[in-house]
Short mmCIF file of C-alpha atoms and ligand atoms in Angstrom, two decimals:
data_model
loop_
_atom_site.label_atom_id
_atom_site.label_comp_id
_atom_site.label_asym_id
_atom_site.label_seq_id
_atom_site.Cartn_x
_atom_site.Cartn_y
_atom_site.Cartn_z
CA MET A 988 167.79 84.38 -120.68
CA SER A 989 169.35 87.79 -120.64
CA SER A 990 167.58 90.68 -118.99
CA HIS A 991 169.84 93.42 -120.37
CA ALA A 992 166.89 95.09 -122.07
CA LEU A 993 165.18 95.96 -118.79
CA PRO A 994 166.15 99.19 -117.02
CA ALA A 995 168.38 98.30 -114.04
CA GLU A 996 165.89 99.43 -111.37
CA VAL A 997 163.06 97.39 -112.95
CA ASP A 998 165.35 94.39 -113.34
CA GLY A 999 166.54 94.51 -109.72
CA GLY A 1000 163.03 95.11 -108.36
CA ILE A 1001 161.64 92.15 -110.27
CA GLU A 1002 164.41 89.80 -109.14
CA GLN A 1003 163.85 90.85 -105.53
CA LEU A 1004 160.09 90.45 -105.79
CA ILE A 1005 160.38 86.95 -107.28
CA HIS A 1006 162.88 85.97 -104.59
CA ASN A 1007 161.06 87.51 -101.61
CA ALA A 1008 157.37 87.30 -102.51
CA LEU A 1009 157.03 84.38 -104.92
CA ALA A 1010 159.67 81.79 -103.98
CA PRO A 1011 158.39 81.27 -100.39
CA GLN A 1012 154.83 80.52 -101.60
CA VAL A 1013 155.51 78.14 -104.48
CA GLU A 1014 154.34 74.99 -102.66
CA ALA A 1015 151.21 76.75 -101.41
CA ILE A 1016 150.48 77.94 -104.97
CA ASP A 1017 150.91 74.37 -106.27
CA GLN A 1018 148.33 73.30 -103.69
CA GLY A 1019 145.79 76.00 -104.57
CA ALA A 1020 146.80 79.44 -103.24
CA PHE A 1021 146.31 82.10 -105.93
CA PRO A 1022 149.31 84.49 -106.07
CA GLY A 1023 147.16 87.60 -106.62
CA ASP A 1024 149.32 89.89 -104.47
CA PHE A 1025 152.45 88.83 -106.33
CA LEU A 1026 150.79 89.43 -109.71
CA ARG A 1027 149.64 92.91 -108.67
CA ALA A 1028 153.11 93.79 -107.36
CA PHE A 1029 154.76 92.35 -110.49
CA GLY A 1030 152.43 94.48 -112.61
CA ALA A 1031 153.24 97.59 -110.61
CA LEU A 1032 156.92 97.05 -111.51
CA GLY A 1033 156.10 96.77 -115.23
CA GLY A 1034 156.09 92.96 -115.34
CA PHE A 1035 153.26 92.76 -117.88
CA ALA A 1036 154.08 95.90 -119.80
CA ALA A 1037 157.48 95.20 -121.35
CA ALA A 1038 156.05 94.76 -124.86
CA LEU A 1039 153.75 97.77 -124.71
CA PRO A 1040 154.78 101.17 -126.05
CA ALA A 1041 155.54 103.96 -123.60
CA GLU A 1042 152.39 105.89 -124.61
CA SER A 1043 150.31 102.96 -123.29
CA GLY A 1044 152.20 102.99 -120.00
CA GLY A 1045 154.55 100.23 -121.16
CA LEU A 1046 158.33 99.83 -121.11
CA GLY A 1047 158.57 99.85 -124.92
CA LEU A 1048 161.02 96.93 -125.02
CA GLY A 1049 159.11 94.60 -127.35
CA LEU A 1050 157.95 90.99 -127.07
CA PRO A 1051 161.41 89.43 -126.38
CA ALA A 1052 161.63 91.32 -123.07
CA GLN A 1053 158.11 90.19 -122.09
CA ILE A 1054 158.96 86.56 -122.92
CA ASP A 1055 162.04 86.88 -120.73
CA LEU A 1056 159.96 88.26 -117.83
CA ILE A 1057 157.49 85.34 -118.05
CA ALA A 1058 160.44 82.92 -118.13
CA ARG A 1059 161.91 84.48 -114.99
CA VAL A 1060 158.65 83.94 -113.11
CA ALA A 1061 158.21 80.39 -114.47
CA ARG A 1062 161.75 79.45 -113.42
CA THR A 1063 160.55 79.87 -109.83
CA CYS A 1064 156.88 78.83 -110.25
CA GLY A 1065 155.33 77.39 -113.43
CA THR A 1066 151.77 78.16 -112.30
CA THR A 1067 152.62 81.82 -111.74
CA GLY A 1068 154.53 81.89 -115.03
CA PHE A 1069 151.32 80.78 -116.72
CA LEU A 1070 149.33 83.46 -114.86
CA ALA A 1071 151.88 86.07 -115.96
CA TRP A 1072 151.28 84.85 -119.52
CA CYS A 1073 147.46 85.19 -119.06
CA GLN A 1074 147.86 88.76 -117.87
CA ALA A 1075 150.45 89.74 -120.51
CA ALA A 1076 148.33 88.13 -123.25
CA CYS A 1077 145.28 90.17 -122.17
CA ALA A 1078 147.38 93.36 -122.21
CA TRP A 1079 148.59 92.33 -125.70
CA TYR A 1080 145.02 91.79 -127.00
CA LEU A 1081 143.99 95.17 -125.62
CA GLN A 1082 147.05 96.93 -127.01
CA LEU A 1083 146.32 95.58 -130.51
CA SER A 1084 142.56 96.13 -130.40
CA PRO A 1085 141.34 98.54 -133.09
CA ASN A 1086 138.77 99.91 -130.60
CA PRO A 1087 140.17 102.95 -128.73
CA GLU A 1088 137.32 102.83 -126.19
CA VAL A 1089 138.16 99.33 -124.92
CA ARG A 1090 141.84 100.29 -124.71
CA ALA A 1091 140.99 103.39 -122.69
CA ARG A 1092 138.80 101.37 -120.33
CA TYR A 1093 141.14 98.49 -119.51
CA LEU A 1094 144.64 98.58 -121.02
CA ALA A 1095 146.49 100.63 -118.40
CA GLN A 1096 144.86 98.75 -115.49
CA VAL A 1097 145.64 95.34 -116.98
CA ALA A 1098 149.19 96.28 -117.98
CA GLN A 1099 149.91 97.57 -114.47
CA GLY A 1100 148.34 94.53 -112.79
CA GLN A 1101 145.61 96.55 -111.05
CA LEU A 1102 142.94 94.61 -112.92
CA LEU A 1103 143.71 90.89 -113.21
CA ALA A 1104 142.44 89.30 -116.41
CA GLY A 1105 141.68 85.84 -117.77
CA THR A 1106 141.93 84.85 -121.43
CA GLY A 1107 139.16 82.45 -122.41
CA MET A 1108 140.47 81.98 -125.94
CA SER A 1109 141.33 78.25 -126.03
CA ASN A 1110 137.96 77.24 -127.37
CA VAL A 1111 137.87 79.74 -130.24
CA VAL A 1112 141.53 79.09 -131.14
CA LYS A 1113 140.79 75.34 -131.29
CA HIS A 1114 137.56 75.99 -133.15
CA LEU A 1115 139.39 78.04 -135.79
CA ALA A 1116 141.86 75.14 -136.18
CA GLY A 1117 138.94 72.76 -136.83
CA ILE A 1118 139.39 70.89 -133.54
CA GLU A 1119 136.17 71.64 -131.64
CA GLN A 1120 132.78 73.35 -131.75
CA ILE A 1121 132.51 76.97 -130.63
CA ASN A 1122 131.11 77.26 -127.09
CA LEU A 1123 130.03 80.91 -126.95
CA ARG A 1124 127.33 82.27 -129.26
CA GLY A 1125 125.92 85.75 -129.66
CA HIS A 1126 123.74 88.11 -131.62
CA ARG A 1127 123.73 91.84 -132.20
CA ASP A 1128 121.73 94.00 -129.80
CA GLY A 1129 121.77 97.71 -130.76
CA GLN A 1130 125.39 98.89 -130.73
CA GLY A 1131 126.49 95.84 -128.74
CA TYR A 1132 126.00 92.08 -128.51
CA ARG A 1133 124.26 89.49 -126.30
CA ILE A 1134 126.46 86.46 -125.51
CA SER A 1135 125.55 83.04 -124.05
CA GLY A 1136 127.42 79.80 -123.47
CA ALA A 1137 130.07 78.23 -121.24
CA LEU A 1138 133.84 77.74 -121.20
CA PRO A 1139 135.00 74.75 -119.11
CA TRP A 1140 138.20 76.28 -117.76
CA VAL A 1141 139.63 79.79 -117.75
CA SER A 1142 142.47 80.82 -115.41
CA ASN A 1143 143.41 84.04 -113.59
CA LEU A 1144 139.75 84.68 -112.78
CA GLY A 1145 137.89 85.61 -109.59
CA ALA A 1146 135.74 88.35 -108.13
CA GLY A 1147 136.92 91.66 -109.54
CA HIS A 1148 138.80 90.14 -112.53
CA LEU A 1149 138.25 90.85 -116.22
CA LEU A 1150 137.46 88.12 -118.77
CA ILE A 1151 138.42 88.31 -122.45
CA ALA A 1152 136.79 85.83 -124.86
CA ALA A 1153 135.27 85.47 -128.32
CA ALA A 1154 131.93 84.18 -129.64
CA ALA A 1155 130.35 83.17 -132.95
CA LEU A 1156 127.40 85.23 -134.17
CA ASP A 1157 124.30 83.88 -135.93
CA ASP A 1158 125.79 84.66 -139.34
CA GLY A 1159 128.97 82.61 -138.70
CA THR A 1160 131.22 85.62 -138.00
CA TYR A 1161 133.07 86.20 -134.71
CA VAL A 1162 133.31 88.96 -132.14
CA MET A 1163 135.94 89.31 -129.40
CA PHE A 1164 135.11 91.19 -126.21
CA ALA A 1165 135.84 91.93 -122.57
CA ILE A 1166 133.43 91.08 -119.74
CA PRO A 1167 134.00 93.26 -116.67
CA PRO A 1168 133.51 91.94 -113.13
CA GLY A 1169 129.88 91.92 -112.04
CA ALA A 1170 128.35 91.88 -115.55
CA GLU A 1171 124.75 90.63 -115.35
CA GLY A 1172 124.46 86.97 -116.40
CA TYR A 1173 128.22 86.25 -115.90
CA SER A 1174 129.11 83.63 -113.30
CA LEU A 1175 132.02 81.33 -112.37
CA ARG A 1176 131.91 77.66 -111.34
CA ALA A 1177 134.62 75.85 -109.38
CA CYS A 1178 136.55 73.25 -111.42
CA PRO A 1179 137.34 69.70 -110.27
CA ALA A 1180 140.84 69.38 -108.73
CA PHE A 1181 143.69 69.37 -111.28
CA SER A 1182 146.95 67.42 -110.90
CA GLY A 1183 148.90 70.70 -111.19
CA LEU A 1184 148.30 74.43 -111.66
CA GLU A 1185 145.93 74.34 -108.68
CA GLY A 1186 146.76 77.95 -107.75
CA SER A 1187 145.85 79.25 -111.22
CA ALA A 1188 142.34 80.40 -110.20
CA THR A 1189 140.83 78.34 -113.01
CA TYR A 1190 137.04 78.37 -113.22
CA GLY A 1191 134.24 77.30 -115.47
CA VAL A 1192 132.66 80.39 -117.03
CA ARG A 1193 128.90 80.75 -117.66
CA LEU A 1194 127.51 83.57 -119.76
CA LYS A 1195 123.72 83.86 -119.83
CA ASN A 1196 122.55 86.50 -122.29
CA VAL A 1197 125.34 88.85 -121.12
CA PHE A 1198 125.21 92.29 -122.76
CA VAL A 1199 128.53 93.46 -124.24
CA PRO A 1200 128.38 97.19 -125.04
CA ALA A 1201 130.32 98.51 -128.06
CA ALA A 1202 132.89 99.98 -125.65
CA ASP A 1203 133.85 96.46 -124.49
CA VAL A 1204 134.34 95.03 -127.99
CA LEU A 1205 137.98 94.22 -128.85
CA SER A 1206 137.19 93.25 -132.40
CA THR A 1207 134.03 93.48 -134.50
CA PRO A 1208 133.23 90.69 -136.99
CA GLU A 1209 134.64 92.83 -139.81
CA GLN A 1210 137.94 93.25 -137.96
CA PHE A 1211 138.18 89.72 -136.52
CA ASP A 1212 140.37 87.84 -139.05
CA ALA A 1213 142.97 90.59 -139.31
CA TYR A 1214 142.91 91.10 -135.54
CA VAL A 1215 143.54 87.40 -134.76
CA ARG A 1216 146.43 87.41 -137.27
CA ARG A 1217 147.87 90.43 -135.44
CA PHE A 1218 147.79 89.03 -131.92
CA LYS A 1219 148.52 85.35 -132.73
CA ALA A 1220 152.32 85.77 -132.87
CA GLY A 1221 152.41 87.36 -129.42
CA PHE A 1222 149.88 84.87 -127.99
CA LEU A 1223 152.09 81.92 -129.00
CA LEU A 1224 155.58 83.37 -128.52
CA LEU A 1225 154.80 84.63 -125.01
CA GLN A 1226 153.85 81.05 -124.03
CA ILE A 1227 157.40 79.94 -124.86
CA GLY A 1228 158.49 81.95 -121.81
CA ILE A 1229 156.66 79.50 -119.52
CA GLY A 1230 158.51 76.52 -120.99
CA ALA A 1231 161.86 78.35 -121.06
CA GLY A 1232 161.59 79.06 -117.32
CA LEU A 1233 160.90 75.38 -116.59
CA VAL A 1234 163.88 74.29 -118.69
CA GLN A 1235 166.15 76.78 -116.97
CA ALA A 1236 165.00 75.56 -113.54
CA SER A 1237 165.56 71.95 -114.64
CA LEU A 1238 169.12 72.84 -115.67
CA ASP A 1239 169.64 74.29 -112.17
CA THR A 1240 168.41 71.00 -110.67
CA ILE A 1241 170.69 68.92 -112.92
CA GLN A 1242 173.71 71.03 -112.07
CA LYS A 1243 173.02 70.66 -108.35
CA ALA A 1244 172.40 66.90 -108.55
CA ASN A 1245 175.61 66.44 -110.54
CA GLN A 1246 177.72 67.90 -107.76
CA ARG A 1247 177.25 64.54 -106.00
CA LEU A 1248 176.06 62.18 -108.67
CA ASP A 1249 177.83 63.10 -111.89
CA HIS A 1250 179.69 59.76 -111.94
CA VAL A 1251 176.37 57.98 -112.52
CA ASN A 1252 174.16 60.74 -113.96
CA ARG A 1253 176.47 61.01 -116.96
CA TYR A 1254 174.80 57.84 -118.35
CA LEU A 1255 171.43 59.55 -118.70
CA ASP A 1256 169.96 60.94 -121.93
CA ASP A 1257 169.48 64.70 -122.23
CA GLN A 1258 172.60 65.88 -120.44
CA ALA A 1259 172.79 69.49 -119.27
CA ASP A 1260 174.97 70.64 -122.20
CA THR A 1261 172.50 69.20 -124.75
CA LEU A 1262 169.51 70.79 -123.01
CA ARG A 1263 171.37 74.10 -122.61
CA GLY A 1264 172.25 74.11 -126.33
CA ASP A 1265 168.64 73.36 -127.30
CA LEU A 1266 167.34 76.06 -124.96
CA ASP A 1267 169.78 78.64 -126.34
CA THR A 1268 168.76 77.77 -129.91
CA LEU A 1269 165.07 77.98 -129.04
CA LEU A 1270 165.50 81.31 -127.24
CA ALA A 1271 167.47 82.78 -130.16
CA GLN A 1272 164.80 81.64 -132.66
CA THR A 1273 162.02 82.91 -130.41
CA ALA A 1274 163.69 86.31 -129.97
CA ALA A 1275 164.21 86.61 -133.74
CA LEU A 1276 160.53 85.80 -134.37
CA ALA A 1277 159.38 88.06 -131.54
CA GLU A 1278 161.32 91.02 -132.98
CA GLN A 1279 159.17 90.68 -136.11
CA GLU A 1280 155.93 90.64 -134.07
CA GLU A 1281 152.89 90.24 -136.33
CA SER A 1282 154.95 89.87 -139.52
CA ALA A 1283 156.81 86.80 -138.20
CA PRO A 1284 156.12 83.65 -140.30
CA LEU A 1285 153.39 81.54 -138.68
CA LEU A 1286 155.08 78.22 -139.45
CA GLY A 1287 158.23 79.31 -137.61
CA ILE A 1288 156.17 80.49 -134.64
CA LEU A 1289 154.22 77.22 -134.43
CA ARG A 1290 157.42 75.18 -134.65
CA ALA A 1291 159.09 77.25 -131.92
CA ARG A 1292 156.04 76.91 -129.66
CA ALA A 1293 156.00 73.13 -130.24
CA GLN A 1294 159.74 72.93 -129.50
CA GLY A 1295 159.09 74.84 -126.27
CA SER A 1296 156.66 72.09 -125.19
CA GLU A 1297 158.93 69.24 -126.27
CA LEU A 1298 161.98 70.73 -124.58
CA SER A 1299 160.02 71.38 -121.34
CA LEU A 1300 158.94 67.74 -121.25
CA ARG A 1301 162.48 66.47 -121.92
CA ALA A 1302 164.20 68.83 -119.51
CA THR A 1303 161.84 68.29 -116.57
CA GLN A 1304 162.01 64.53 -117.04
CA SER A 1305 165.79 64.61 -117.28
CA ALA A 1306 165.95 66.74 -114.12
CA ALA A 1307 163.77 64.19 -112.30
CA LEU A 1308 166.05 61.34 -113.42
CA HIS A 1309 169.15 63.29 -112.39
CA ALA A 1310 167.69 64.15 -108.96
CA GLY A 1311 166.45 60.61 -108.26
CA ALA A 1312 164.41 59.94 -105.13
CA ALA A 1313 165.14 63.41 -103.75
CA GLY A 1314 163.24 64.84 -106.71
CA TYR A 1315 160.36 62.44 -106.14
CA LEU A 1316 159.56 63.89 -102.71
CA MET A 1317 156.31 65.82 -102.64
CA SER A 1318 158.26 68.80 -101.28
CA SER A 1319 160.65 68.78 -104.28
CA PRO A 1320 160.17 71.32 -107.09
CA THR A 1321 161.43 68.64 -109.51
CA GLN A 1322 158.21 66.58 -109.42
CA ARG A 1323 156.10 69.77 -109.53
CA ARG A 1324 157.85 70.85 -112.72
CA LEU A 1325 157.00 67.55 -114.43
CA ARG A 1326 153.32 68.42 -113.93
CA GLU A 1327 153.87 72.04 -114.99
CA ALA A 1328 155.69 70.96 -118.17
CA LEU A 1329 152.84 68.63 -119.03
CA PHE A 1330 150.54 71.62 -118.74
CA VAL A 1331 152.72 73.61 -121.20
CA ALA A 1332 152.18 70.73 -123.64
CA ILE A 1333 148.39 70.49 -123.14
CA VAL A 1334 147.31 74.11 -122.76
CA THR A 1335 146.01 75.53 -126.01
CA PRO A 1336 147.62 75.18 -128.44
CA ALA A 1337 148.45 71.71 -127.16
CA LEU A 1338 151.33 69.83 -128.78
CA LYS A 1339 148.86 67.75 -130.80
CA HIS A 1340 147.09 70.92 -131.96
CA LEU A 1341 150.42 72.54 -132.96
CA ARG A 1342 151.47 69.45 -134.90
CA LYS A 1343 148.11 69.49 -136.73
CA GLU A 1344 148.55 73.17 -137.72
CA ILE A 1345 152.21 72.63 -138.67
CA HIS A 1346 151.25 69.63 -140.81
CA ALA A 1347 148.49 71.63 -142.57
CA LEU A 1348 150.85 74.56 -143.30
CA GLU A 1349 153.61 72.25 -144.55
CA GLN A 1350 151.15 70.47 -146.86
CA ARG A 1351 149.95 73.83 -148.19
CA GLN A 1352 153.51 75.03 -148.81
CA ALA A 1353 154.43 71.78 -150.56
CA ALA A 1354 151.36 71.97 -152.87
C1 FAD B 728 144.63 73.95 -115.41
C2 FAD B 728 144.04 74.42 -116.70
C3 FAD B 728 143.98 75.77 -116.97
C4 FAD B 728 143.43 76.22 -118.17
N1 FAD B 728 143.35 77.56 -118.39
C5 FAD B 728 142.77 78.00 -119.52
C6 FAD B 728 142.62 79.41 -119.77
O1 FAD B 728 143.06 80.25 -118.99
N2 FAD B 728 141.98 79.79 -120.88
C7 FAD B 728 141.46 78.90 -121.77
O2 FAD B 728 140.86 79.33 -122.75
N3 FAD B 728 141.63 77.57 -121.60
C8 FAD B 728 142.26 77.11 -120.49
N4 FAD B 728 142.42 75.77 -120.31
C9 FAD B 728 141.97 74.85 -121.37
C10 FAD B 728 143.15 74.34 -122.20
O3 FAD B 728 143.79 75.38 -122.89
C11 FAD B 728 142.67 73.30 -123.22
O4 FAD B 728 141.75 73.84 -124.11
C12 FAD B 728 142.02 72.16 -122.53
O5 FAD B 728 142.99 71.57 -121.68
C13 FAD B 728 141.45 71.15 -123.51
O6 FAD B 728 142.42 70.81 -124.44
P1 FAD B 728 142.56 69.31 -124.94
O7 FAD B 728 143.72 69.29 -125.86
O8 FAD B 728 142.48 68.37 -123.80
O9 FAD B 728 141.24 69.14 -125.79
P2 FAD B 728 140.79 67.86 -126.57
O10 FAD B 728 141.65 66.70 -126.26
O11 FAD B 728 140.63 68.34 -127.96
O12 FAD B 728 139.38 67.59 -125.89
C14 FAD B 728 138.17 68.05 -126.46
C15 FAD B 728 137.35 68.88 -125.50
O13 FAD B 728 136.69 68.11 -124.52
C16 FAD B 728 136.52 68.90 -123.35
N5 FAD B 728 136.66 68.09 -122.15
C17 FAD B 728 137.33 66.93 -122.06
N6 FAD B 728 137.22 66.45 -120.79
C18 FAD B 728 136.48 67.32 -120.10
C19 FAD B 728 136.02 67.40 -118.76
N7 FAD B 728 136.29 66.43 -117.87
N8 FAD B 728 135.31 68.47 -118.39
C20 FAD B 728 135.02 69.42 -119.29
N9 FAD B 728 135.41 69.39 -120.54
C21 FAD B 728 136.13 68.37 -120.96
C22 FAD B 728 137.63 69.92 -123.35
O14 FAD B 728 137.09 71.22 -123.15
C23 FAD B 728 138.24 69.86 -124.74
O15 FAD B 728 138.21 71.11 -125.33
C24 FAD B 728 142.97 75.28 -119.13
C25 FAD B 728 143.06 73.91 -118.88
C26 FAD B 728 143.60 73.47 -117.68
C27 FAD B 728 143.70 71.99 -117.46
#
């Protein structure tokens, strides 16, 4: 994961911040502490703005640099890598929104980490893939919309955070919008304990007849299909950064374990050189797709995202087998990464969802 694209002072600042402010709290984050201060500091250094153009306050380096930044966070802490994805994805939605008002209201603050933001898009993404019913429904009200419904789990939320989500209207069309903190009828519910990602500030969201003014609309029904096509590549490719960070960290573990145990570890599947080769291939494919942004072929993107999940599962399991009992200690990052990798494979689009979409596209291409 090269970082040559980042200006040297940003690169150095980010490395230092991850080392000094994130690494010491990883266990606490795994047990439920939300790394809000880290995310705000990371944003102040440009950590969510690599893919945004300079005129939006970004670094103008494109999606590959943003994927690399997420991977660098996830190498230290998978939960925080996921939160960095949430924040970068929200900045990406805002950047691509055809509505200049919503960009003016939120883009700079989200990109700089001053306003933390959750993306409640799993349900609509799964709904559009024919996997589940839509949870949020709305109707027009003057220039805006009224939205009601619930989302079972959305991360990177809390008092003072922004929510971005989408709802179906009475006529079967969709609208995507931002809900600012304190909006009337918007509330959060605590989730049951998860087996990982406990520090991700994940809540159940309730919207009760919440008014969304036109200025908070990211995409009107007329714009929706084209808008989703535009942001989908970034949404998926940025997630590969979370998996890449976990694979890189697993390679570090394997290398360390092999200093003592190579004579026996060499009999395991998924040796470091195999995993390293697969990671390099995946990163090269991801970077090539990310350079193309919205014109990248969807099938290639879905396959790369699925490979990111598969490789994370293989690499974290191999690291655990290489580390042995030492990696099974509750204090070991090796067992934590197994749980984080599983999350990469179940968060939307889950591996099963990706395989369904890949299958459908392959069938269509073959017909
Ligand atoms: C830690 C964590 C963080 C997440 N963060 C986000 C986020 O930031 N944004 C976002 O949009 N989504 C988020 N999700 C949701 C995630 O992306 C998936 O949509 C979710 O895990 C369901 O996918 P699935 O493949 O299990 O669904 P399926 O297997 O297709 O299950 C069908 C549906 O049943 C529902 N369901 C099943 N069991 C329960 C239960 N016990 N309680 C409530 N509902 C249930 C689920 O909502 C699911 O959509 C998060 C999930 C977790 C576990």
